[in-house]
Coordinates of C-alpha atoms in Angstrom, one line a residue:
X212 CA -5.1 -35.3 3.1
X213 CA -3.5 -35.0 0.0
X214 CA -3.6 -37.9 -3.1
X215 CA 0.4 -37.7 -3.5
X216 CA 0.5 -38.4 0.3
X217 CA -2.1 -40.8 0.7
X218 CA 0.5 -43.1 -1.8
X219 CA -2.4 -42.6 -4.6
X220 CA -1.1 -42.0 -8.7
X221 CA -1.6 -38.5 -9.2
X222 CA -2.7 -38.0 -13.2
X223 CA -0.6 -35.1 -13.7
X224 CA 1.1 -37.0 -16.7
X225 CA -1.9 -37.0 -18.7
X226 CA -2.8 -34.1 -21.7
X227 CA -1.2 -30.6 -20.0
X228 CA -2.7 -28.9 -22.4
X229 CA -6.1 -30.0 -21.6
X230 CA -8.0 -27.8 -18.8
X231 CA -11.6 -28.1 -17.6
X232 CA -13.4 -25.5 -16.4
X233 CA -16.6 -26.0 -14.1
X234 CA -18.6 -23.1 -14.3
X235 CA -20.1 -20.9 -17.1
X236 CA -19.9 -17.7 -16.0
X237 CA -18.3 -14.3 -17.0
X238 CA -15.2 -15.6 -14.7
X239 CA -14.7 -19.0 -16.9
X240 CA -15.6 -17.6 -20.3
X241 CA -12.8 -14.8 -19.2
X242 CA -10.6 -17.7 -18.1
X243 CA -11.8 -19.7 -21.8
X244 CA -10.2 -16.8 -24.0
X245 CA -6.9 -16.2 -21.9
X246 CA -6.4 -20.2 -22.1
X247 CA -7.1 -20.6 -25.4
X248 CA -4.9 -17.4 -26.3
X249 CA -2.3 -19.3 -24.3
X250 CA -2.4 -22.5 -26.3
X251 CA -4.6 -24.5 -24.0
X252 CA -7.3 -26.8 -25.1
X253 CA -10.2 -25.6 -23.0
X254 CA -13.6 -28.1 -22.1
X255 CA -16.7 -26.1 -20.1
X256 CA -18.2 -28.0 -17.9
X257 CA -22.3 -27.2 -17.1
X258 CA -25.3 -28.4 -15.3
X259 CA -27.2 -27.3 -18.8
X260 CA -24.8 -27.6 -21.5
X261 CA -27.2 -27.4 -24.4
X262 CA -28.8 -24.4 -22.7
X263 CA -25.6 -22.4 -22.6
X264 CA -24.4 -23.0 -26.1
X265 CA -25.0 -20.4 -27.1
X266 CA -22.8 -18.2 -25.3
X267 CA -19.7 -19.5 -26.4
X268 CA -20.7 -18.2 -29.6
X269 CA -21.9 -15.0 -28.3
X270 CA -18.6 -14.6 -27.1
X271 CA -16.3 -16.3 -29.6
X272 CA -15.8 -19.2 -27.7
X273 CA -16.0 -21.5 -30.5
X274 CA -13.1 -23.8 -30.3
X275 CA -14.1 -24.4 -26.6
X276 CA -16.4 -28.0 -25.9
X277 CA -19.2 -27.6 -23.9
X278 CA -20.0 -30.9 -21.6
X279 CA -22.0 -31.3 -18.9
X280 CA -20.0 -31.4 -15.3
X281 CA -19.3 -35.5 -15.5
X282 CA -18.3 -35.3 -19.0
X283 CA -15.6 -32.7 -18.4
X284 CA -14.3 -34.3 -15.4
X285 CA -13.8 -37.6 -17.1
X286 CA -12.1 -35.7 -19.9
X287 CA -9.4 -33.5 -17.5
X288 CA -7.0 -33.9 -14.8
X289 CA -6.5 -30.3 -14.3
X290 CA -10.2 -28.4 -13.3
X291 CA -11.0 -25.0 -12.9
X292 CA -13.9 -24.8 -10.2
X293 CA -15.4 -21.4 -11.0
X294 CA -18.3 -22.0 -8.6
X295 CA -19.3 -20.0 -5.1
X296 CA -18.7 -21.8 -2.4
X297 CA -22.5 -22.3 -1.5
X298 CA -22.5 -24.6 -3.9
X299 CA -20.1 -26.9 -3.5
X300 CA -21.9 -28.9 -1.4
X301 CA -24.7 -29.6 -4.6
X302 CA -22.4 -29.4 -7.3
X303 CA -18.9 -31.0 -5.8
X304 CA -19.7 -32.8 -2.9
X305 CA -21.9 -35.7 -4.9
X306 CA -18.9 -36.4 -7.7
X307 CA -15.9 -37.2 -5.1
X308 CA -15.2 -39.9 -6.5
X309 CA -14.5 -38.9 -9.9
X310 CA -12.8 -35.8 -8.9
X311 CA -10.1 -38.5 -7.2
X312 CA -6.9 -37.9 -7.7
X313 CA -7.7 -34.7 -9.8
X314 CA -6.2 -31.5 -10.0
X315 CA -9.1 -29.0 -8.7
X316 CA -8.4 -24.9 -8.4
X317 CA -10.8 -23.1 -6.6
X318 CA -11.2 -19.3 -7.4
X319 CA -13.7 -18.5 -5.4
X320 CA -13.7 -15.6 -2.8
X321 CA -15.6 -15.5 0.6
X322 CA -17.8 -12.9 1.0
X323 CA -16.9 -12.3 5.3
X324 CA -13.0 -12.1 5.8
X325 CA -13.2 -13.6 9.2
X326 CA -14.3 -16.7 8.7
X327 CA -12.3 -19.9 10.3
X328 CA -12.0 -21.6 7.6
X329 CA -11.3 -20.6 3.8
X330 CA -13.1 -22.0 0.9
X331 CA -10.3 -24.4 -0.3
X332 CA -10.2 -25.6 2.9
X333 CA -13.9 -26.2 3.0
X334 CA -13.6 -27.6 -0.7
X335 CA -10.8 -30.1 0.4
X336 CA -12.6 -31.6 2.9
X337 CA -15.8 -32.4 0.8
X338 CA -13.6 -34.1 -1.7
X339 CA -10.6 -35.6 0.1
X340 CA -9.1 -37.4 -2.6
X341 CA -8.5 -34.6 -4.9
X342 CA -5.7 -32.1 -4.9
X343 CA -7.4 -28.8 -4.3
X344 CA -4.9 -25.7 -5.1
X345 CA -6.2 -22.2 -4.5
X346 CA -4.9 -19.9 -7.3
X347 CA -6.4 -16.8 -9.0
X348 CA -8.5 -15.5 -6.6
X349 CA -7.3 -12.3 -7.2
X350 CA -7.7 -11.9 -10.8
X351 CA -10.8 -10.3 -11.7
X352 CA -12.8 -11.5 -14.4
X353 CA -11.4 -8.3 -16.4
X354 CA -7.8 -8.5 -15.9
X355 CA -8.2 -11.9 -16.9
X356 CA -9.3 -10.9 -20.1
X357 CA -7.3 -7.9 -21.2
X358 CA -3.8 -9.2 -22.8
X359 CA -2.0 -6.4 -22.3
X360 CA -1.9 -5.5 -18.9
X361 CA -2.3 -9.5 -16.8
X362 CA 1.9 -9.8 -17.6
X363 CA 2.6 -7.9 -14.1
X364 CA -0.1 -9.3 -11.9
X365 CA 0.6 -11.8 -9.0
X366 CA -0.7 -15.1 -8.8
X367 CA -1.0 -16.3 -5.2
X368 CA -1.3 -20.1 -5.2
X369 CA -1.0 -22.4 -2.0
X370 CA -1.7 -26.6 -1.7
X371 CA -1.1 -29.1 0.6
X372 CA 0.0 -31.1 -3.0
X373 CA 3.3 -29.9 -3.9
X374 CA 3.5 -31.5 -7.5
X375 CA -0.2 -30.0 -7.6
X376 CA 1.2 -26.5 -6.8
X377 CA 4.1 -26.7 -9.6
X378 CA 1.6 -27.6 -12.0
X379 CA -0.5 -24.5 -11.2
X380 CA 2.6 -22.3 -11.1
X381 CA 2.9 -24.0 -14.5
X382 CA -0.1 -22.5 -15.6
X383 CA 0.4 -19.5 -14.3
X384 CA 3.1 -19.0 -16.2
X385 CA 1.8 -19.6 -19.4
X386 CA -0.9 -17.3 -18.9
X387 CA 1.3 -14.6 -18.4
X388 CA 1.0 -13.7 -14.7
X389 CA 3.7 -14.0 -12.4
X390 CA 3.3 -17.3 -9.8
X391 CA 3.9 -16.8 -5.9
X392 CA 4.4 -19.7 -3.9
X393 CA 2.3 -19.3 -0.7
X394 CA 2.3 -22.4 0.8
X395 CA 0.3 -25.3 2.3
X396 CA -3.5 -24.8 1.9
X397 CA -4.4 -22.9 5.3
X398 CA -2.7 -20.0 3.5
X399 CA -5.9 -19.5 1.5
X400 CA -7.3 -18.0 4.6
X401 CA -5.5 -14.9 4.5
X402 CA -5.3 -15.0 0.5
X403 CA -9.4 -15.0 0.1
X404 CA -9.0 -12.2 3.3
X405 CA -6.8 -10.2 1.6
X406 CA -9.0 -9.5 -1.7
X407 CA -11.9 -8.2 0.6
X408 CA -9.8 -5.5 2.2
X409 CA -10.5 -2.0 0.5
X410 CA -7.1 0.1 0.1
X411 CA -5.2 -2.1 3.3
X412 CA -2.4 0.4 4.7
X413 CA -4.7 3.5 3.9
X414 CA -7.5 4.4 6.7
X415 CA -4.6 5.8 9.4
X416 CA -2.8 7.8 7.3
X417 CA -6.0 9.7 5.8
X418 CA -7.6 9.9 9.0
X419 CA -4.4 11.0 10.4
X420 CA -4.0 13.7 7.3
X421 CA -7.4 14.8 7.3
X422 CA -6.4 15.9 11.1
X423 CA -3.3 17.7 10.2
X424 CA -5.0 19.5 7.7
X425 CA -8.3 20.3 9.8
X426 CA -5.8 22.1 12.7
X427 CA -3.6 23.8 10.3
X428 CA -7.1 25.8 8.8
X429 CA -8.5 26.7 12.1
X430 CA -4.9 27.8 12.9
X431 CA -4.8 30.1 9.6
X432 CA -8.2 31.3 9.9
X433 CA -7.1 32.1 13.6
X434 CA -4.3 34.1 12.2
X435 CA -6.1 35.6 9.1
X436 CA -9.2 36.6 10.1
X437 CA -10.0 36.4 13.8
X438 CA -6.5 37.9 15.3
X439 CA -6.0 40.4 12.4
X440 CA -8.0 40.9 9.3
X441 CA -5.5 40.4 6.5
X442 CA -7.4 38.9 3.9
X443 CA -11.2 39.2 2.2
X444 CA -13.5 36.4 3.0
X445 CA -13.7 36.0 -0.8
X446 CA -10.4 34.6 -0.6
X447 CA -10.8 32.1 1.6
X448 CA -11.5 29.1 -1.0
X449 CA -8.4 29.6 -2.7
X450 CA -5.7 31.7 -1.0
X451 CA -6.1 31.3 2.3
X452 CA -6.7 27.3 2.1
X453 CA -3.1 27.1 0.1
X454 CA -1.8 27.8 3.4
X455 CA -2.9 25.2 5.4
X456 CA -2.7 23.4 2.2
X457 CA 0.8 23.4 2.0
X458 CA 1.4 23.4 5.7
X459 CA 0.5 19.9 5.7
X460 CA 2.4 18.7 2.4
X461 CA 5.4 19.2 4.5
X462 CA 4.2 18.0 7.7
X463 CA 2.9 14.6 6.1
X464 CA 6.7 14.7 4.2
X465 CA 8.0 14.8 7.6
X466 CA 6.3 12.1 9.1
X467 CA 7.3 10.1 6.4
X468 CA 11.1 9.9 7.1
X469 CA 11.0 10.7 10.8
X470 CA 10.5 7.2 12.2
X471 CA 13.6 5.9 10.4
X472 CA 15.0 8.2 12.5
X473 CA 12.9 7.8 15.7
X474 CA 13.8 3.4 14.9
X475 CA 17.2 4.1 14.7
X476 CA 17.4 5.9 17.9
X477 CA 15.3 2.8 19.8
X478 CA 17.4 0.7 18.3
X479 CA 21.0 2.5 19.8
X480 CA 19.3 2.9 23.6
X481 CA 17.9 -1.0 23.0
X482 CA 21.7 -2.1 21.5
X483 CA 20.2 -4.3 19.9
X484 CA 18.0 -5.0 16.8
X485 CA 16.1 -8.3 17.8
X486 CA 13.6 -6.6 20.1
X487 CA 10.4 -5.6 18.6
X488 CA 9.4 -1.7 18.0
X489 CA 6.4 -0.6 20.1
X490 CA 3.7 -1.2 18.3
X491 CA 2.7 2.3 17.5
X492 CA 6.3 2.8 16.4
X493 CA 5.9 -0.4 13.9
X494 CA 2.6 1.1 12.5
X495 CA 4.3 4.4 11.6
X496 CA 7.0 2.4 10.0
X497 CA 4.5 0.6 7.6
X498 CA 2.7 4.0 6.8
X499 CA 5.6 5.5 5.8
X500 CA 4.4 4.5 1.9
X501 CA 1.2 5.9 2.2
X502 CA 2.2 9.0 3.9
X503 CA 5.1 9.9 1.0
X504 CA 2.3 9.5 -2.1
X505 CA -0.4 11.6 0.1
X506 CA 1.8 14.5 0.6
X507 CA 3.1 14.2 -2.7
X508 CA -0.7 14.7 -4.2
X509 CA -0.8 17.7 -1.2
X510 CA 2.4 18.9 -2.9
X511 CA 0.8 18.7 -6.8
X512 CA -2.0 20.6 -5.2
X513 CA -0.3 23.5 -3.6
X514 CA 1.7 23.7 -7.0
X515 CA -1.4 24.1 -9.2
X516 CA -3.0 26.7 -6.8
X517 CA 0.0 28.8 -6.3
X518 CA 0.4 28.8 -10.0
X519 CA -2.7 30.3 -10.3
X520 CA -2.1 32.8 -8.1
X521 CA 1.8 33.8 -8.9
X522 CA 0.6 37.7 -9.5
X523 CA 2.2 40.8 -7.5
X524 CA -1.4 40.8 -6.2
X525 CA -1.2 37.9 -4.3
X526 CA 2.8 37.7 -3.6
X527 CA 3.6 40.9 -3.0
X528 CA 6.5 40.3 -1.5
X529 CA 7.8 38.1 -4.1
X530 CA 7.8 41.6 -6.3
X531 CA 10.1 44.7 -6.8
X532 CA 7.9 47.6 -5.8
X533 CA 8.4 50.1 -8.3
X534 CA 7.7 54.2 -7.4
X535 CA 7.4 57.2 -9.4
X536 CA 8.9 60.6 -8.1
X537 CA 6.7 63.7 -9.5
X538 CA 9.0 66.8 -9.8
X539 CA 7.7 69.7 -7.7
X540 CA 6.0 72.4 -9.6
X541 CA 4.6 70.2 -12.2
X542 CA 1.4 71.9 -13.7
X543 CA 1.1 70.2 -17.3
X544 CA -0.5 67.0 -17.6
X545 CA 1.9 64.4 -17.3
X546 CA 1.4 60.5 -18.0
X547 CA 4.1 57.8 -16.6
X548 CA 3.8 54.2 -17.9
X549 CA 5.0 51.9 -15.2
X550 CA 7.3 48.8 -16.1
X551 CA 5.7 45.0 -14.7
X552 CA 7.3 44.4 -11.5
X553 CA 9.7 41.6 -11.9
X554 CA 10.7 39.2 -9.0
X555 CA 13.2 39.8 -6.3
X556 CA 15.4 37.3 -4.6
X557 CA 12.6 36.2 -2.2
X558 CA 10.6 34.6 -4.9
X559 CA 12.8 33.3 -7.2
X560 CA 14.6 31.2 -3.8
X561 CA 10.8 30.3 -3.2
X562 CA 10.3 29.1 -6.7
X563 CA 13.4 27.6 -7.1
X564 CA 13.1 25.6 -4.1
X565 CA 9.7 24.8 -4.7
X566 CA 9.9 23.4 -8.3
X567 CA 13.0 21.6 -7.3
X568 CA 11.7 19.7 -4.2
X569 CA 8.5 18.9 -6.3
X570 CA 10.9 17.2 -9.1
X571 CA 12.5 15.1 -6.4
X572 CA 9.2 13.9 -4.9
X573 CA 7.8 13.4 -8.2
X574 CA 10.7 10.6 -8.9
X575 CA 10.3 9.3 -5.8
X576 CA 6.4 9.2 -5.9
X577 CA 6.6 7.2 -9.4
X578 CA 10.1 4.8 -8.3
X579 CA 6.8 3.5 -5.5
X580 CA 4.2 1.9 -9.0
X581 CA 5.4 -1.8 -8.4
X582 CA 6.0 -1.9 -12.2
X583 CA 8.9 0.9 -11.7
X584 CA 10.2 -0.6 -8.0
X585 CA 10.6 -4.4 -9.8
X586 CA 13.2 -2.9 -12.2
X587 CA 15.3 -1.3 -9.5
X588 CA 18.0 -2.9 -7.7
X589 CA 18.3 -2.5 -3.9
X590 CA 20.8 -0.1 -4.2
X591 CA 18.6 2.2 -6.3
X592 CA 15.6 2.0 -5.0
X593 CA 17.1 3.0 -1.9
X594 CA 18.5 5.9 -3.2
X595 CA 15.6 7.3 -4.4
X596 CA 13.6 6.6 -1.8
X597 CA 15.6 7.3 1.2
X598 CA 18.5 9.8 -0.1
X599 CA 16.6 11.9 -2.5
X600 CA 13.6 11.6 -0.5
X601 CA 15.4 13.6 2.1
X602 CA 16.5 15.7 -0.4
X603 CA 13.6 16.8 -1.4
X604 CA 12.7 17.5 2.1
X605 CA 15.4 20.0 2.7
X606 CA 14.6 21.3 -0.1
X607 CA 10.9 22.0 1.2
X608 CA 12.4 23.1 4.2
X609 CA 14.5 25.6 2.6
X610 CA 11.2 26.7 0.3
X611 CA 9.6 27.2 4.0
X612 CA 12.8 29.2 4.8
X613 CA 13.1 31.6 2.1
X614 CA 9.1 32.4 2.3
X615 CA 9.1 33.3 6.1
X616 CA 13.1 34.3 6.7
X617 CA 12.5 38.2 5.9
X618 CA 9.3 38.2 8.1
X619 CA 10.8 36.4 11.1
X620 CA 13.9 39.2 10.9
X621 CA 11.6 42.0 10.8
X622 CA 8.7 40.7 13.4
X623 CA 10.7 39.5 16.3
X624 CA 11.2 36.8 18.3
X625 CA 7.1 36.7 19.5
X626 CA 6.0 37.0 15.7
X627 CA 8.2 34.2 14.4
X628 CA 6.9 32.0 16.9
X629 CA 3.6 32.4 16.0
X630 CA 3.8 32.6 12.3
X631 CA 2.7 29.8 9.8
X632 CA 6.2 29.6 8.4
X633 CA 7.9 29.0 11.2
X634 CA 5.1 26.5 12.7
X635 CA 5.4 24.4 9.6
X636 CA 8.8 24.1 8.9
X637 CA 9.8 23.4 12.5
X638 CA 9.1 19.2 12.1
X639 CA 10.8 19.1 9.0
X640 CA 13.6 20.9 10.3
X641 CA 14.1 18.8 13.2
X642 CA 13.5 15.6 10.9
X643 CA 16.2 16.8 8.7
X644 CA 18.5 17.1 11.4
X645 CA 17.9 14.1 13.1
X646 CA 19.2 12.3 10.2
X647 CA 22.3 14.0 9.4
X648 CA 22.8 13.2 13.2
X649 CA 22.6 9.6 13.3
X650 CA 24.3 9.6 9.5
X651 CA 27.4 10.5 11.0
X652 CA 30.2 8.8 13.5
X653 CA 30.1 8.4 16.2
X654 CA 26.1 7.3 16.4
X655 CA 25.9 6.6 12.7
X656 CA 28.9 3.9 13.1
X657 CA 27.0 2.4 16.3
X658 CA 23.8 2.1 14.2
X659 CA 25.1 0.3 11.2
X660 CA 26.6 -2.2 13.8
X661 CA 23.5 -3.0 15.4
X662 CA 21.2 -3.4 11.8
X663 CA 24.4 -5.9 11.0
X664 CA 23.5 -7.9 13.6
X665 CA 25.6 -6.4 16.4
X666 CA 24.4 -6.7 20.1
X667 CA 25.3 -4.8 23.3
X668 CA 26.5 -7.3 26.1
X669 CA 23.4 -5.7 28.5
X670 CA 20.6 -6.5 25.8
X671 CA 22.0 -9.8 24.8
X672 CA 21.3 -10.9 27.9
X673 CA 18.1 -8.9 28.8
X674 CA 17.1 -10.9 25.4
X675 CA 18.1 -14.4 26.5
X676 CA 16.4 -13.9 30.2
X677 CA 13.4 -12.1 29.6
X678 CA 13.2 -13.5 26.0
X679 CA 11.4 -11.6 22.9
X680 CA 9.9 -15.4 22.9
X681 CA 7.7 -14.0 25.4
X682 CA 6.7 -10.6 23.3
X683 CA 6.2 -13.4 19.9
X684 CA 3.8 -15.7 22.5
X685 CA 1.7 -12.5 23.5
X686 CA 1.2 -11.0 19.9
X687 CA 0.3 -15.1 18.6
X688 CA -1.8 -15.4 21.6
X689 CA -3.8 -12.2 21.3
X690 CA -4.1 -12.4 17.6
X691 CA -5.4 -15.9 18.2
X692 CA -7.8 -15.0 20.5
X693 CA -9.0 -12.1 18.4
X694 CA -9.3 -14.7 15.4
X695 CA -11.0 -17.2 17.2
X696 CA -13.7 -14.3 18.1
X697 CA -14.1 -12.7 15.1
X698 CA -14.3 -16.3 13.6
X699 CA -17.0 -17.5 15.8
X700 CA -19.1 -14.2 15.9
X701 CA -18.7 -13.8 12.4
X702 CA -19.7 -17.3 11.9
X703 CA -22.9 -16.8 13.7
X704 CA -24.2 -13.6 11.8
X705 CA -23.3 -15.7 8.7
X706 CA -25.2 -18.8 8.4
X707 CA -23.2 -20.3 5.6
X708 CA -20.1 -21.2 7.4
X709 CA -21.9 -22.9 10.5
X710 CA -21.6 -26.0 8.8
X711 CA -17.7 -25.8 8.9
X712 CA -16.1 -27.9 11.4
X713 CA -12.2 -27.1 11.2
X714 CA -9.8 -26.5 14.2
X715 CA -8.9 -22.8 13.6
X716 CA -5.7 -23.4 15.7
X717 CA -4.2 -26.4 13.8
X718 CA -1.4 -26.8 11.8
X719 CA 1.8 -24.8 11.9
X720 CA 3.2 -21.8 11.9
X721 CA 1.6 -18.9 13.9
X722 CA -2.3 -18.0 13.2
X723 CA -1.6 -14.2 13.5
X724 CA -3.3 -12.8 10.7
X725 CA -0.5 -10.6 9.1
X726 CA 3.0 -10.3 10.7
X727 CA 5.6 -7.7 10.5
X728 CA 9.4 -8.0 9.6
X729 CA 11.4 -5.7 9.3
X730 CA 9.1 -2.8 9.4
X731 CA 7.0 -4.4 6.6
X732 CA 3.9 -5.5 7.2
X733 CA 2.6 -8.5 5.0
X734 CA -1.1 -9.1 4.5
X735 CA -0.6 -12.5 3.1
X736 CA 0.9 -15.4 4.7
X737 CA 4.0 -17.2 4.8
X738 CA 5.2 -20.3 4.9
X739 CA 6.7 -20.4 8.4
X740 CA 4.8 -17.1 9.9
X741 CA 6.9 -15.8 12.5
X742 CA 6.1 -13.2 15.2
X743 CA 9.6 -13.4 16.9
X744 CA 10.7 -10.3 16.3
X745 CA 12.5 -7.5 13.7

C-alpha cells in the first residue's frame, strides 16, 4: 500500500531540486548529466563511494556528490534506483525503513516478458512504505544523454501514489521528454513487456510479404522462362526480379486499404458498430501501418531498378521504332545515321503514372514518423493517409494499366488472363472500387450512420440478448489463462522470479495483455483496459 494512503506525510515538500540516484552505472551517470543540464542538484549513491570517484571525473561529473547508499537516502526524497532487480533484495530490501515515505523510481527492465509480476511490483512489496513509481524504462542510457533528440521521447510512468506520479511527471518534464500517465502500478507489467518486444506489429506483415513476393517469382519465372523463353538467364537478377518486384508493391498497397473496406462492409450486414471484428479481420486492421511503409520501400525499389534499366533495350515498347527505306537500285555506298528513339504514349503514361503514385506514397510514408503525425490535426492526417493514399493507388493501378493495356488488346481474352499485368493489378482494381462504392449513397450514408453510433433494430437486440459482454468475457478469459501459463512456465525456466508471490489476477481492469479499440492495437496498458468491444 501506498504512504499517502496509509495516512503517512509524504516528503514531497522538501528540496525539488535535489535527486538521488542509487546506482553508478553508465544508466545513472547518463541520468547525472541530463539532471544536471536540467538544473537538478544530483547525489550518487554507492556501495563503494571512494572507489568510484573517480569516474565522475572521467566523465565530467564533477558538481555531482558521491555518498554511499545511506548517506544519499538521508539526503533525498526523490531516488533514482538504477539497480537490476536481482538486487533488490541485498541492496533495498535491508534499508526499508529509511526509504519510508520516499519517493523511489525504478528503471529497471526484466529480462523474460512473461513474468507475473513486474519489477516495481516486486520492489513495492520489499519496501512497503515507500512510493515506488516506474518511469524511464524506456530510455536507453543513450537517448538519455544526447540533448538533442530526448525532446520527443515518451515517458511511461505508472504508481499506486498519485502525488508520487505528478512529481515524476514533473520531472519528466524538466528533462525534456514528454510524461504519459499509465496508471496504478500493475501497469508496469506490460510497460517493462513492451521494451523487450523487437519491432511489435512487424513479423505478420514480412512473413506475409515475403510470401507474396516468393509466388509472384515462381509465377514470372513460369512465364519467362519455363512456358516461353523470353528473356536470358543473365537477366534474371535484375529484370526479370523487377517484375515480381513490382507485382508485390501494389499487392502489399492493396492490402493496405482493403480492410477499411472489407470493415465497412461487416459493419453494414452487422448494423451495427459495437460488435467486435473477427479477429483475423482486427489483425489486418492493425497491420495496415506496416503494410503501407513495406510497399512503399517495394515501390523505392522498383523505382531505382527501372531507372536503371529505362533503355529501348529493355522497354522496347516504351520506344518509337524507327526504319530506314533503301531505294532500289542503290549500288554506291551509302551511310544512314539513325535519330535515338524517343518515347511514345505508352511510356510516358507509364512514367507519368509511376512517378506520380511514388510522390503520393512518399508523403504519405513520411506523414507515418511520429514527429510529422504529432503536428497534424485529425483532419490532415486523414487526408493523407486515407484520401491521398488511395490516390496514389489509382494511380498505381492506372501505371499497371497503361503497361499491359496494348498487350491485353492484341493477345486476347486467354493472354490477358494470364499475363502479369493483369494478375497484379486485379486486387488493386477491385480495392479501388470497393471504396468508391461504399463512398457513395446509398451504402456510404448507411455507413457514416452506423460509425456515429447508429444501430439497426435487429442487432440492437441480438447485442442486448446474446451480449458482446460474452465475446469481452471469452477474449479476458483466454488471455488470462494464456497469462497465467506463460507466467508460471516462464517462472519456472527462470529461477529469479520463483520467489515472487503476487496474485496475477488481482486488481482491476482486465489482465489481457494488449487490447484493441477501434482497430488500434495498444501494447501498453490502460487505466480501465477494456475488451468490450470496437
Amino acid at each position: 500500500m501506498a504512504a499517502s494512503e496509509q495516512g503517512l506525510p509524504t516528503k514531497i515538500s522538501g528540496d525539488k531540486k535535489c535527486i538521488g540516484i542509487l546506482g553508478t552505472g553508465d544508466y545513472a551517470r547518463a541520468l547525472s548529466k541530463r539532471l544536471i543540464f536540467s538544473g537538478y542538484d544530483v547525489i550518487l549513491g554507492s556501495r563503494s563511494p571512494a572507489a568510484r570517484q573517480r569516474a565522475l571525473y572521467d566523465d565530467c561529473l564533477c558538481g555531482v556528490q558521491m555518498m554511499s547508499l545511506d548517506d544519499c537516502i538521508s539526503q533525498c526524497d526523490v531516488l533514482v534506483a538504477v539497480i537490476h532487480m536481482e538486487n533488490f533484495k541485498t541492496t533495498l530490501a535491508p534499508r526499508a525503513e529509511i526509504l519510508s515515505d520516499k519517493i523511489v523510481i525504478d528503471v529497471s527492465n526484466r529480462t523474460n516478458r512473461y513474468s507475473a509480476v513486474s519489477n516495481a511490483e516486486f520492489l513495492q512489496s520489499l519496501i512497503p512504505a515507500s512510493m515506488v513509481v516506474k518511469a524511464f524504462n524506456s530510455v536507453s542510457a543513450y537517448a538519455m544523454e544526447d540533448q538533442t533528440t530526448v525532446s520527443t521521447n515518451r515517458v511511461f510512468v505508472c504508481s499506486d501514489d498519485s502525488m508520487a506520479r505528478e512529481r515524476v511527471m514533473d520531472l519528466a518534464r524538466d528533462l525534456g521528454f514528454a510524461p504519459c500517465d499509465m496508471g496504478a502500478l500493475r501497469a508496469a507489467r506490460n510497460m517493462e513487456a513492451f521494451v523487450l518486444k523487437v519491432f511489435p506489429g512487424w513479423k505478420v506483415p514480412l512473413f506475409f510479404t515475403f510470401g507474396v513476393f516468393n509466388l509472384w517469382a515462381l509465377y514470372c519465372v513460369y512465364i519467362y522462362f519455363i512456358d516461353r523463353t523470353a528473356f536470358r538467364w543473365e537477366q534474371i537478377f535484375l529484370k526479370v526480379f523487377n517484375k515480381p518486384l513490382c507485382m508485390t508493391a501494389i499487392t502489399v498497397l492493396a492490402l493496405t486499404y482493403l480492410p477499411g473496406s472489407v470493415a465497412g462492409i461487416v459493419q453494414l450486414y452487422r448494423g451495427t458498430k459495437y460488435r467486435r471484428f473477427p479477429r483475423w479481420l482486427n489483425t489486418w486492421l492493425v497491420s495496415r501501418r506496416q503494410l503501407g511503409l513495406i510497399a512503399l520501400a517495394l515501390v523505392m525499389v522498383h523505382a531505382l531498378a527501372s531507372a536503371m534499366m529505362l533503355s529501348p533495350t529493355y522497354y522496347s515498347s516504351w520506344y518509337h521504332k524507327p526504319s530506314v527505306v533503301i531505294p532500289a537500285n542503290i549500288t554506291e555506298q551509302m551511310t544512314i545515321k539513325l535519330q535515338p528513339a524517343w518515347m511514345i504514349w505508352k511510356g510516358e503514361l507509364a512514367c507519368f503514372f509511376g512517378v506520380a503514385a511514388l510522390l503520393l506514397l512518399s508523403l504519405v510514408g513520411i506523414t507515418s514518423l511520429p514527429s510529422v503525425s504529432a503536428s497534424l490535426n485529425w483532419a490532415e492526417w486523414r487526408l493523407i493517409q486515407s484520401r491521398l493514399g488511395m490516390i496514389a493507388l489509382f494511380l498505381a493501378v492506372a501505371h499497371v494499366v497503361a503497361m499491359g493495356a496494348p498487350g491485353w488488346a492484341k493477345g486476347g481474352w486467354g493472354k490477358t488472363f494470364r499475363s502479369i499485368t493483369f494478375l497484379s493489378g486485379f486486387l488493386p482494381a477491385v480495392t479501388v472500387l470497393l471504396r468508391i462504392i461504399l463512398a457513395f449513397p446509398p451504402l456510404g450514408r448507411r455507413l457514416k450512420k452506423i460509425r456515429r453510433g447508429w444501430e439497426r433494430e435487429s442487432a440492437r437486440s441480438k447485442t442486448v440478448s446474446t451480449g458482446t459482454s460474452l465475446e469481452a468475457q471469452a477474449c479476458c478469459s483466454t488471455r488470462k489463462s494464456n497469462l497465467k501459463t506463460s507466467s508460471s512456465s516462464s517462472r519456472t525456466r527462470n529461477p529469479l522470479y520463483t520467489a515472487i508471490e503476487v496474485n496475477a489476477e488481482g486488481g482491476d481492469g482486465c489482465a489481457c495483455g494488449s487490447c484493441s479499440s477501434n482497430g488500434a492495437q495498444s501494447y501498453l496498458p490502460t487505466r480501465n483496459c477494456d475488451c468490450s468491444g470496437v
